[in-house]
Coordinates of C-alpha atoms and ligand atoms in Angstrom, one line a residue:
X64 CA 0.0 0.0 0.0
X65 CA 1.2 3.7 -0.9
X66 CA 1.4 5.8 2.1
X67 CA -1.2 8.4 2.4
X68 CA -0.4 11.6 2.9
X69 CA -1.9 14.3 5.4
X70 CA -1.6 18.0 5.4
X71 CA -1.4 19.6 8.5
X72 CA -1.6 22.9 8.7
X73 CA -0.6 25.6 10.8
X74 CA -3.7 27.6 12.4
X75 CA -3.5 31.2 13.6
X76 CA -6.4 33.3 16.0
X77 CA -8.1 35.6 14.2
X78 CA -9.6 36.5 17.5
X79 CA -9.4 35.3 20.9
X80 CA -11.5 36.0 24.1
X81 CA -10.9 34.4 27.6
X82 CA -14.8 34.2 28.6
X83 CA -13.6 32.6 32.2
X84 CA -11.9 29.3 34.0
X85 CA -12.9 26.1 33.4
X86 CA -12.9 23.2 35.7
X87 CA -9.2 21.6 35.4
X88 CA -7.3 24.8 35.2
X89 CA -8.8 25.6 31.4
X90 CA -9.6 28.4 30.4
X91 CA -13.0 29.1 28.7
X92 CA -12.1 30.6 24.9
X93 CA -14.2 31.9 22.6
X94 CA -12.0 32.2 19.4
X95 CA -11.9 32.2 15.6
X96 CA -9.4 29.8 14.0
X97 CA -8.4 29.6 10.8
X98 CA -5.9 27.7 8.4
X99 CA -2.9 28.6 7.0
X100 CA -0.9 27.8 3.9
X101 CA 2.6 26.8 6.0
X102 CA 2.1 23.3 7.2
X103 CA 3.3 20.0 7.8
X104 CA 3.3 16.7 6.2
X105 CA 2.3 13.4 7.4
X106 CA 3.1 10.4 5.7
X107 CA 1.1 7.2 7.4
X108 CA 1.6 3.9 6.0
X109 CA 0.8 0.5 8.2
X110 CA 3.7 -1.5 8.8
X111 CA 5.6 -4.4 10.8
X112 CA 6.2 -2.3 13.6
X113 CA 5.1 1.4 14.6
X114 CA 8.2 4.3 14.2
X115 CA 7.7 8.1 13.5
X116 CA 10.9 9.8 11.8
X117 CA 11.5 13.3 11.9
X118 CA 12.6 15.4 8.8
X119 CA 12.7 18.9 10.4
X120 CA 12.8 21.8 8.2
X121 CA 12.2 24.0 10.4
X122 CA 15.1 26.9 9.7
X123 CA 15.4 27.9 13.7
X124 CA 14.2 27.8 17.0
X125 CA 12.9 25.0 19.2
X126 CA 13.3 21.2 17.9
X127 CA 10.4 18.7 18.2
X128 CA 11.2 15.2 18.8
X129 CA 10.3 12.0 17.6
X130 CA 9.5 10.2 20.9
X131 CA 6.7 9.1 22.7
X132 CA 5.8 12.5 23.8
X133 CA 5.2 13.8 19.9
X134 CA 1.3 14.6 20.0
X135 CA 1.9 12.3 16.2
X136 CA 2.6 9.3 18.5
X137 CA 0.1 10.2 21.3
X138 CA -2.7 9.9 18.6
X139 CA -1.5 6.4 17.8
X140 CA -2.0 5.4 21.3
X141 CA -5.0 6.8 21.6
X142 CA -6.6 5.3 19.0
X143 CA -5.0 2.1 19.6
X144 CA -6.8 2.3 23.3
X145 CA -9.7 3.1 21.6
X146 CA -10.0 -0.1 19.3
X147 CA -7.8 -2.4 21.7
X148 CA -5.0 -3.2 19.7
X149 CA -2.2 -2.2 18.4
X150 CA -1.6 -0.1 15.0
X151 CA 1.9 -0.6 13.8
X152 CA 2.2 2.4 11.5
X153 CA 5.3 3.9 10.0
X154 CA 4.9 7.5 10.4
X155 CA 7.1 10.3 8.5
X156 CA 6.8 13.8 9.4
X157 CA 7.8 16.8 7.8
X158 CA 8.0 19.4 10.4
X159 CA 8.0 23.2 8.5
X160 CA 5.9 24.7 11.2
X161 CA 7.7 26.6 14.3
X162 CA 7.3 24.8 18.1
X163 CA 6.5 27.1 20.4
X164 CA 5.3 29.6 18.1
X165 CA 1.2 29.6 18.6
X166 CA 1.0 27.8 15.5
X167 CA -0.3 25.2 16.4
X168 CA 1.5 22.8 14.4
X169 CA 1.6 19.8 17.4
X170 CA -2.2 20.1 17.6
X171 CA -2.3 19.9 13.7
X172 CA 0.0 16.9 13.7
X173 CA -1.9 15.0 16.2
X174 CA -5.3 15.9 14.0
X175 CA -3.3 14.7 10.9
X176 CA -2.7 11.9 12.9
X177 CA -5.8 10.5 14.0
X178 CA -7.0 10.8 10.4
X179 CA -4.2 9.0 8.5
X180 CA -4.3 6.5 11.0
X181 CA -8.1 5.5 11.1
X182 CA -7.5 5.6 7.2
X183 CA -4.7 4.0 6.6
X184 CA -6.0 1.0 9.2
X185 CA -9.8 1.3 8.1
X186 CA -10.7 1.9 11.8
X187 CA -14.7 1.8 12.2
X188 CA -14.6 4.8 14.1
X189 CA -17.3 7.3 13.4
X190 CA -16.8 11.7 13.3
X191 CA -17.8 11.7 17.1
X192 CA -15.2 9.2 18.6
X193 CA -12.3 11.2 16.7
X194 CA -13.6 14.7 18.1
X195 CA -13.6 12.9 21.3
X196 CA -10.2 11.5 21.3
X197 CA -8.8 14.9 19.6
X198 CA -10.4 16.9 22.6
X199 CA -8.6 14.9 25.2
X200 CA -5.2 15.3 23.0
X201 CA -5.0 18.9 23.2
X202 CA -7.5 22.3 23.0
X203 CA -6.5 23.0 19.0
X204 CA -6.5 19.9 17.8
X205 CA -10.2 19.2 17.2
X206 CA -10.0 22.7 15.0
X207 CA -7.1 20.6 12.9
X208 CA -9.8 17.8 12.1
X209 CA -11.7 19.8 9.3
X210 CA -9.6 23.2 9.9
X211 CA -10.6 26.2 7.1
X212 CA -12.3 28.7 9.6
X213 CA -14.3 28.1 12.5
X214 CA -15.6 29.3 15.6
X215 CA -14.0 27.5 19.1
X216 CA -16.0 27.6 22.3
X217 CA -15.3 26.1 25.3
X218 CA -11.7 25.2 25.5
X219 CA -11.5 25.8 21.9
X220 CA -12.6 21.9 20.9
X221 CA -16.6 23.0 20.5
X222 CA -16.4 24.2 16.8
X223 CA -18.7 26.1 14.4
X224 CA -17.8 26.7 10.5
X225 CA -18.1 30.2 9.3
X226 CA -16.5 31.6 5.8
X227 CA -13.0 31.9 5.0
X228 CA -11.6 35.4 5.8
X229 CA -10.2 36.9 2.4
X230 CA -7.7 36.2 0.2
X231 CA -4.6 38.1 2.1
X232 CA -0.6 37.8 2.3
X233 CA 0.0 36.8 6.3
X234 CA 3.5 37.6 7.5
X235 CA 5.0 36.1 10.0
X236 CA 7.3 36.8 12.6
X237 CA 8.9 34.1 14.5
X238 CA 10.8 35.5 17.8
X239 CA 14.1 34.0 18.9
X240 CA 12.3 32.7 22.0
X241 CA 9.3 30.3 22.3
X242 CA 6.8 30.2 24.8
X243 CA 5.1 27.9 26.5
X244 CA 1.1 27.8 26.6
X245 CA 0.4 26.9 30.3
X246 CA 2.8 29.7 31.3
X247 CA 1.1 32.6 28.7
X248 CA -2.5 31.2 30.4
X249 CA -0.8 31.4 34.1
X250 CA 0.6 34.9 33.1
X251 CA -2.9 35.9 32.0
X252 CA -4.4 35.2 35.3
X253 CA -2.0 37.1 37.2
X254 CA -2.9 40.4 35.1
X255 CA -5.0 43.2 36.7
X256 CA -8.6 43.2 35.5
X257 CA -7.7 46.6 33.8
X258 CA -5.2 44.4 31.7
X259 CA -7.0 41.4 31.1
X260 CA -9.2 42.1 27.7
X261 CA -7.8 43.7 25.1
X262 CA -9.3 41.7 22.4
X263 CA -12.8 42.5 24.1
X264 CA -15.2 42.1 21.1
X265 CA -13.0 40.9 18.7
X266 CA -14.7 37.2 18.0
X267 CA -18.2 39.4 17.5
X268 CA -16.1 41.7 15.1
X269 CA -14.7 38.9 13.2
X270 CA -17.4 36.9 13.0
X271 CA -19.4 40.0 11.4
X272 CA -16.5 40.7 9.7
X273 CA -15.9 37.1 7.4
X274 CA -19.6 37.5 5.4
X275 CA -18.4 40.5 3.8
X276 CA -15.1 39.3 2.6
X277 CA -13.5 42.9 2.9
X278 CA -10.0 43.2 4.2
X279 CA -10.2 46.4 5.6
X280 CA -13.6 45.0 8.0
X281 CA -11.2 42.1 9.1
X282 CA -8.2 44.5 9.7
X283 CA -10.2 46.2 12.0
X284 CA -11.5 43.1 13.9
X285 CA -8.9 41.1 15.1
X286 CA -7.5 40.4 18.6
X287 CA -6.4 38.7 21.3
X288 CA -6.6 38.7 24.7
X289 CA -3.2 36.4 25.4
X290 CA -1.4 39.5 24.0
X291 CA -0.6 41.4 27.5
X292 CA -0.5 37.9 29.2
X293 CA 2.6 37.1 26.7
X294 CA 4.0 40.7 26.8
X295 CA 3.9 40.2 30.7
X296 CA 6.6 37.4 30.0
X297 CA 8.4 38.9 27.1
X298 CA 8.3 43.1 27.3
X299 CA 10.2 42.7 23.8
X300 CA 7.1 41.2 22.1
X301 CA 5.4 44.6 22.6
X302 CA 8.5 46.4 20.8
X303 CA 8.4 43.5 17.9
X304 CA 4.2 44.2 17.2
X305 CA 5.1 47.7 17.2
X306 CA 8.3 47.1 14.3
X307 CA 5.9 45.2 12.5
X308 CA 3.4 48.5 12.6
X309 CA 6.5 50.5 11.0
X310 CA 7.4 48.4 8.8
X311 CA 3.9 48.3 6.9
X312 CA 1.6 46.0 8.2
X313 CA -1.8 47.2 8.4
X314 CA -2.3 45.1 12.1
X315 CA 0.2 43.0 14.4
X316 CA -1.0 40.5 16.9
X317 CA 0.1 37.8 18.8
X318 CA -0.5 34.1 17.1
X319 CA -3.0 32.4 19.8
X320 CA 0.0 32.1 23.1
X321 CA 2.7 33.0 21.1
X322 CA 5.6 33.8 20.7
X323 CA 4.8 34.1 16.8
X324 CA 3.7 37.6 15.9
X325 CA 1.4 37.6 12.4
X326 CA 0.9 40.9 10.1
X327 CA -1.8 41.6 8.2
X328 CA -1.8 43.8 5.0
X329 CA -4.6 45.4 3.3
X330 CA -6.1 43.6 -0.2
X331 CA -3.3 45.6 -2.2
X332 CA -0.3 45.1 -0.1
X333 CA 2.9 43.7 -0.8
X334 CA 4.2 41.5 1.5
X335 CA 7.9 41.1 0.0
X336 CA 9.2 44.4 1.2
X337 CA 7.3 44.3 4.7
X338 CA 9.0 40.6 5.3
X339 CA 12.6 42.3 4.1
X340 CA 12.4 45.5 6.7
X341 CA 12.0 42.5 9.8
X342 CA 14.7 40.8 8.7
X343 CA 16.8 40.8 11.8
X344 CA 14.4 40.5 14.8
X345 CA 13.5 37.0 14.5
X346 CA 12.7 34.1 11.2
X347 CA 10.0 36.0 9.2
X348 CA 8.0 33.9 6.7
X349 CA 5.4 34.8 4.2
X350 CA 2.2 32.7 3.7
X351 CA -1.6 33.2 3.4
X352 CA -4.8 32.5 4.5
X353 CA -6.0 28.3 3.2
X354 CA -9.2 29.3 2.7
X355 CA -10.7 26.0 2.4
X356 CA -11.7 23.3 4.8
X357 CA -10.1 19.6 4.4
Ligands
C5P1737 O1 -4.7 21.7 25.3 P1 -3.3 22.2 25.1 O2 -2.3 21.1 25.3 O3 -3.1 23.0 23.9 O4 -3.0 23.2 26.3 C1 -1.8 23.4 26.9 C2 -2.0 24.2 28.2 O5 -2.5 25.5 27.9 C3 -3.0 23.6 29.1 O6 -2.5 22.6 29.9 C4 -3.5 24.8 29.9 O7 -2.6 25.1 30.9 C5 -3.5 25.9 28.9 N1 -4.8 26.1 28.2 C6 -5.8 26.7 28.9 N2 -7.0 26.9 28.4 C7 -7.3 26.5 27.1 C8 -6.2 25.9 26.3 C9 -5.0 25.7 26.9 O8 -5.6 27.1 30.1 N3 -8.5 26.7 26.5

């Protein structure tokens, strides 16, 4: 049998809103997510005996391994607990999307993952024991199952489709420096209330925003309320949105916890010059919106 190949693409926040705690230390999100061009690969093929090998292309910053720990192997074992028996799969993953970075890109493994898998094995599994077993791998990764754009409720797994944002150049900016998500969600509870929501009205915005499919409604919509919880951490990331503002993009923002910064330009922007005035302050990489679902 061929291997089958999976996309699994990055994801960024259009808007995010922390509505409150949830039991277990989550936080209750109300977010938009959608897909992004950059992604990884997946390669799933059954085999003699399960392994997951690593090409990483990712040009800098933090390293993801191929051990038990990758969110690509905690998929297999979580769908081989859920049919009682073991999968032997040979996994290859091209990693192309930054760790660390808000991306997303473990969650969209791990979605990639669960797919191929149940594919590749012809696991009787139906759309409802996959959300199920993609909510307990990680918040994002249910998003990663269909992807394109959708609402996230809850801690981000409760999803609802609404219309791809429009065709626009994204750049990013990917900081020396990663962060981790449990510390950005800890730094976010320790802000003053005054602090706490600066992306106040930003999923209603967006979500008014998508119908009309004009850039300059969406430029004006987005947010996220992680942004002072990450600045808290790293002061520098305020100086790098504001860079970012200089150097011609239309908006700034944080990528869901960070540390990745994306830029936005209006429908007639070039991104090419933008993307040459960062070079410098971190690895700075041009992509767009995937503005279709799996
Ligand atoms: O689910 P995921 O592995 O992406 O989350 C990593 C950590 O981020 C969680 O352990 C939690 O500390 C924090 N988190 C949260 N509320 C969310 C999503 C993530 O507090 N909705």
């Amino acid at each position: 049998m061929t291997p089958l190949l999976c996309s699994a693409p990055a994801k960024l926040n259009l808007a995010l809103e922390i509505r409150g705690l949830l039991p277990g230390g989550y936080h209750e999100l109300d977010t938009v997510f959608t897909w992004l061009e950059l992604e990884d690969l997946l390669e799933v093929q059954p085999a003699a005996r399960t392994e997951l090998v690593l090409r990483d292309e990712i040009a800098r910053g933090a390293r993801v391994l191929a051990d038990e720990e990758n969110l690509v192997m905690r998929a297999l074992r979580s769908l081989e607990d859920q049919v009682g028996r073991e999968l032997p799969t040979r996994l290859h993953l091209v990693k192309r999307i930054p760790a660390g970075g808000g991306l997303g890109g473990g969650s969209a493994d791990a979605a990639a993952a669960l797919l191929g898998v149940a594919r590749a094995h012809r696991l009787p599994l139906s759309r409802g024991d996959l959300l199920r077993l993609a909510a307990r791998l990680g918040a994002d990764v249910a998003f990663g199952l269909d992807g394109g754009t959708a609402r996230g409720q809850g801690r981000g797994e409760i999803l609802s489709p609404l219309p791809p944002p429009p065709d626009l150049p994204v750049i990013l900016l990917i900081p020396p420096f990663p962060l981790s998500t449990p510390e950005v969600y800890q730094s976010w509870d320790r802000l003053p209330d005054a602090a706490r929501r600066p992306g106040r009205g930003s999923v209603e915005r967006v979500v008014s925003a998508l119908p009309s499919g004009r850039a300059e409604d969406l430029l004006e919509a987005v947010g996220n309320d992680l942004e002072p919880a990450a600045e808290a951490l790293r002061p520098e990331l305020s100086e790098l949105r504001a860079k970012m503002l200089q150097a011609g993009c239309s908006v700034a923002r944080l990528c869901g916890s960070g540390s990745t910064l994306f830029g936005l330009l209006g429908s007639n922007g070039d991104p090419a010059p933008v993307a040459a005035r960062l070079e410098g302050l971190g690895q700075v990489l041009c992509t767009r919106f995937r503005r279709s679902p799996r």
